[in-house]
Each structure stands twice: as C-alpha cells, then as structure tokens.
Coordinates of C-alpha atoms in Angstrom, one line a residue:
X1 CA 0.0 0.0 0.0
X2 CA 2.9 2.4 0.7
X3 CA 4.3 1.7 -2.7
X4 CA 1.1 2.1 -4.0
X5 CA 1.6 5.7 -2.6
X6 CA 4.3 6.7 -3.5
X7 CA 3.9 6.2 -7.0
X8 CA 0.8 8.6 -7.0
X9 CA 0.8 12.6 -7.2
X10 CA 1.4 14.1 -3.2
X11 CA -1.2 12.4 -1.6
X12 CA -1.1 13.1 2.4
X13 CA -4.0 12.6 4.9
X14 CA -6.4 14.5 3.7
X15 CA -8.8 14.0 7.2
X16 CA -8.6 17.4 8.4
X17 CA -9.9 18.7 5.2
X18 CA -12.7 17.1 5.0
X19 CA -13.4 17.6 8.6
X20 CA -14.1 22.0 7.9
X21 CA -16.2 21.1 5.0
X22 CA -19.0 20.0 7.6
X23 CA -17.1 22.5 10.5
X24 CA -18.8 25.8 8.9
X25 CA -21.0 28.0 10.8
X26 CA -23.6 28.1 11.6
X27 CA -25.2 25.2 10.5
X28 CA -28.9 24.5 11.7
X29 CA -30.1 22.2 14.0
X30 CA -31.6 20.4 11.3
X31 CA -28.3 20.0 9.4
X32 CA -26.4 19.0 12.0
X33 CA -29.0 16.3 13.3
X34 CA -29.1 15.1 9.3
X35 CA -24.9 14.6 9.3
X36 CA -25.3 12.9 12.4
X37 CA -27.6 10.3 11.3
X38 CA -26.2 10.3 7.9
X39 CA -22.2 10.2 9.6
X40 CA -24.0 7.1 11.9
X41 CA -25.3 5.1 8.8
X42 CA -22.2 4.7 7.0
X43 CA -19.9 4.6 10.1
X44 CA -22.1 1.5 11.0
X45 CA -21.9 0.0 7.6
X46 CA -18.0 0.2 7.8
X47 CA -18.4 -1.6 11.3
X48 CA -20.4 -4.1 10.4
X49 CA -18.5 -5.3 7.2
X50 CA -15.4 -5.2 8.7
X51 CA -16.8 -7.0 11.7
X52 CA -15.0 -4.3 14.3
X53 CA -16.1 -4.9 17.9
X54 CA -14.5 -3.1 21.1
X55 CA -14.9 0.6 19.4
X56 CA -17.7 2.7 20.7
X57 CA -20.7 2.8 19.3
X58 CA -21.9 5.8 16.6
X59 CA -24.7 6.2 18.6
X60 CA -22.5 7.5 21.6
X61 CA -20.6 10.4 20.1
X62 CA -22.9 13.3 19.3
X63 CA -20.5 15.9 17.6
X64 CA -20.1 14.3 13.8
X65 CA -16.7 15.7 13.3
X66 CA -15.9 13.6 16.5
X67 CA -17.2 10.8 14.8
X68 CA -15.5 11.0 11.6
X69 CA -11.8 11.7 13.7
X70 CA -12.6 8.5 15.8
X71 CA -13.2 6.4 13.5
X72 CA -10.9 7.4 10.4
X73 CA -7.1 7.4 10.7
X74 CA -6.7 8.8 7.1
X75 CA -8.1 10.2 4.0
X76 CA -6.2 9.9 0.6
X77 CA -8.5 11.1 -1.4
X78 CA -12.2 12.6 -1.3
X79 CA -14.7 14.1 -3.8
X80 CA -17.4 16.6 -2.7
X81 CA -21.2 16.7 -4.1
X82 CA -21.5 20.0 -5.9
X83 CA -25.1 20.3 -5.4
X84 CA -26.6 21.6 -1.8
X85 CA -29.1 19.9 -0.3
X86 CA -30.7 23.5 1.4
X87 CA -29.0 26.3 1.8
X88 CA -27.8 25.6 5.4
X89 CA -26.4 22.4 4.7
X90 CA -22.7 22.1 4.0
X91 CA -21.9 19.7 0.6
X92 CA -21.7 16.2 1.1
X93 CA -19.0 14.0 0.2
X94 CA -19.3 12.0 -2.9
X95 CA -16.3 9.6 -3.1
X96 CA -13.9 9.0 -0.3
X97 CA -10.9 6.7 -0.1
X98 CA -9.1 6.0 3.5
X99 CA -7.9 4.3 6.3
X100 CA -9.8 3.3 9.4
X101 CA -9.1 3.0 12.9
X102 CA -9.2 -0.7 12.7
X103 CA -6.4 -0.7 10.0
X104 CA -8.9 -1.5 7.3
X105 CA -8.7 0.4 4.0
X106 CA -11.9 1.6 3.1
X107 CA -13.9 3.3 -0.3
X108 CA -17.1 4.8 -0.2
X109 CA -19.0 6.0 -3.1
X110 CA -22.4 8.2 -2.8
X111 CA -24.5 8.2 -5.8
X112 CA -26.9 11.2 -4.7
X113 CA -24.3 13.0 -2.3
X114 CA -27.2 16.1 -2.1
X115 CA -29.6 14.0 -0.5
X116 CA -29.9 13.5 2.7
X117 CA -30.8 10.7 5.3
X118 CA -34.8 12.3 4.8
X119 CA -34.4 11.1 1.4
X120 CA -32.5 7.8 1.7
X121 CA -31.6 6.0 -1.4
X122 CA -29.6 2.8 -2.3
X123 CA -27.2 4.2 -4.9
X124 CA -24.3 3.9 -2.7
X125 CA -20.8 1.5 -2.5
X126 CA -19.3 0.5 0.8
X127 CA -15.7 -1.2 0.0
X128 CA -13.1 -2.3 2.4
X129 CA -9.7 -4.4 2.3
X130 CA -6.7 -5.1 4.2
X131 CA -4.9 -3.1 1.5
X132 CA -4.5 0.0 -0.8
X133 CA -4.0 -2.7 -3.9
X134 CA -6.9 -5.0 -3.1
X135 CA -9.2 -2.3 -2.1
X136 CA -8.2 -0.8 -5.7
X137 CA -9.1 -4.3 -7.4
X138 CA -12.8 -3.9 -5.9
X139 CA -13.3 -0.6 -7.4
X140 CA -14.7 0.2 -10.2
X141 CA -11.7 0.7 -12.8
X142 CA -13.4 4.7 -13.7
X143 CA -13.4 5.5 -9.3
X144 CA -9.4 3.9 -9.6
X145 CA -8.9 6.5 -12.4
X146 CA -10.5 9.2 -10.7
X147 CA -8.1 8.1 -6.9
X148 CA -5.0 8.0 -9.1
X149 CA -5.2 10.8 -11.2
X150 CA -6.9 12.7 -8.3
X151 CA -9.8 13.8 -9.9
X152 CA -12.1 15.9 -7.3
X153 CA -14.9 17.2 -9.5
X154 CA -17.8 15.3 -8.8
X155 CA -19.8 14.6 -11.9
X156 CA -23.5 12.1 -11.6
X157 CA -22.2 9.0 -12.1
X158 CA -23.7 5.7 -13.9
X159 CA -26.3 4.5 -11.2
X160 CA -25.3 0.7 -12.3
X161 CA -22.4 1.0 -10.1
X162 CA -23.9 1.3 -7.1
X163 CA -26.1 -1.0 -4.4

C-alpha cells in the first residue's frame, strides 16, 4: 500500500480537510442532526463489514466531526457533491478513499451526495480491504482512475455501479 503511494501525485492525509467542510457555521439544527444520522449510517456499515467490535458505538458520540476523527485514521482522497441539499447544509461528500481506525482500507461512493438521510436512497458502495491494492481491485476501474489521477470534480455517475 505504501508503494502504491508513492507512486501517485502528493497524496497526504487529507482528514482534516474534510473535517471544515461539515465545521462551517452556523449550521442549523436540522443540518447538524441530518450529518449525524447520515455520519452514523455509513460509520455503521464500515463496522459491520469489517466485523469491528471493542470501538464505541456511533450512537454515543454526538458531535459528527468527533465521529469521523474516531473512526478514520486517514483520508487519501475525497470528492465533494456539488449540489446543496438546502442552503444551510454544507456539501456532502461523494467519493472518499481511506484508512480506518481498525487498520482497514476503506472506499465509499455516494450516488446522490445532495440528498440526505430524509431522502435515503440505495445508490451507494461500501468497500473495504486489508490493502490499498486490493481495495483498488474492488473498485470500479473509472473511481481507480478518478483516486489515481486525483480527480475531485464530482460529476452524476452511472447509477449501475452502485447498491
């Protein structure tokens, strides 16, 4: 995986980043109660495939930037939705490649990133591996493309190639 790495353009962790996309002010109660939930759903999902036990559980840590920082080690790479769901709502991510806590590389791809957990839909991919090279043989070759070349304009993708 660290060869893998090295190989690509500068690609540090990319965590902290991602964490002041949803760290704006102010956001309203409402938006901050919909990352939560949405943040719990896909924290969970993570959990669950990757069978983790003896972390604590989403439903214990309130503040969702918390939540991301607990659970994620590293981010090499994200993709934002360019569409807003209200006007008081930061972007959502559509694309985001990493590390977890638990040592597990992860992928997760949002088909509708300007929805929200109101509107739930099932165009979504949840990938992990215990590398950067297998995780990359699971993708889709045109999300590997977009990680190596570091593409970070999110355009609507095919809905085929999601759950």
């Amino acid at each position: 995986s660290n060869i893998i790495l090295l190989y690509l353009p500068i690609r540090n962790d990319q965590k902290n980043e991602l964490i002041q996309h949803f760290d704006v002010v102010p956001l309203s109660k409402d938006a901050v109660k919909e990352i939560q939930t949405r943040a719990r759903e896909n924290i969970e999902r993570f959990l669950n495939i990757t069978e983790t036990k003896g972390m604590l559980s989403p439903h214990k840590i309130d503040n969702p930037i918390q939540m991301l920082d607990y659970y994620i080690y590293e981010i090499y790479w994200y993709r934002m939705g360019v569409q807003k769901f209200k006007d008081d709502y930061p972007n959502q991510p559509s694309d985001i490649l990493g590390i977890l806590r638990n040592n597990q590389w992860f992928y997760y791809k949002d088909g509708h990133p300007h929805l929200y957990s109101k509107q739930t839909h099932r165009q979504w991919i949840c990938l992990t591996a215990n590398s950067l090279k297998e995780l990359l043989l699971k993708m889709d070759e045109r999300d590997v493309d977009n990680f190596i070349y570091n593409y970070t304009k999110w355009s609507p993708l095919v809905l085929q190639r999601c759950g």
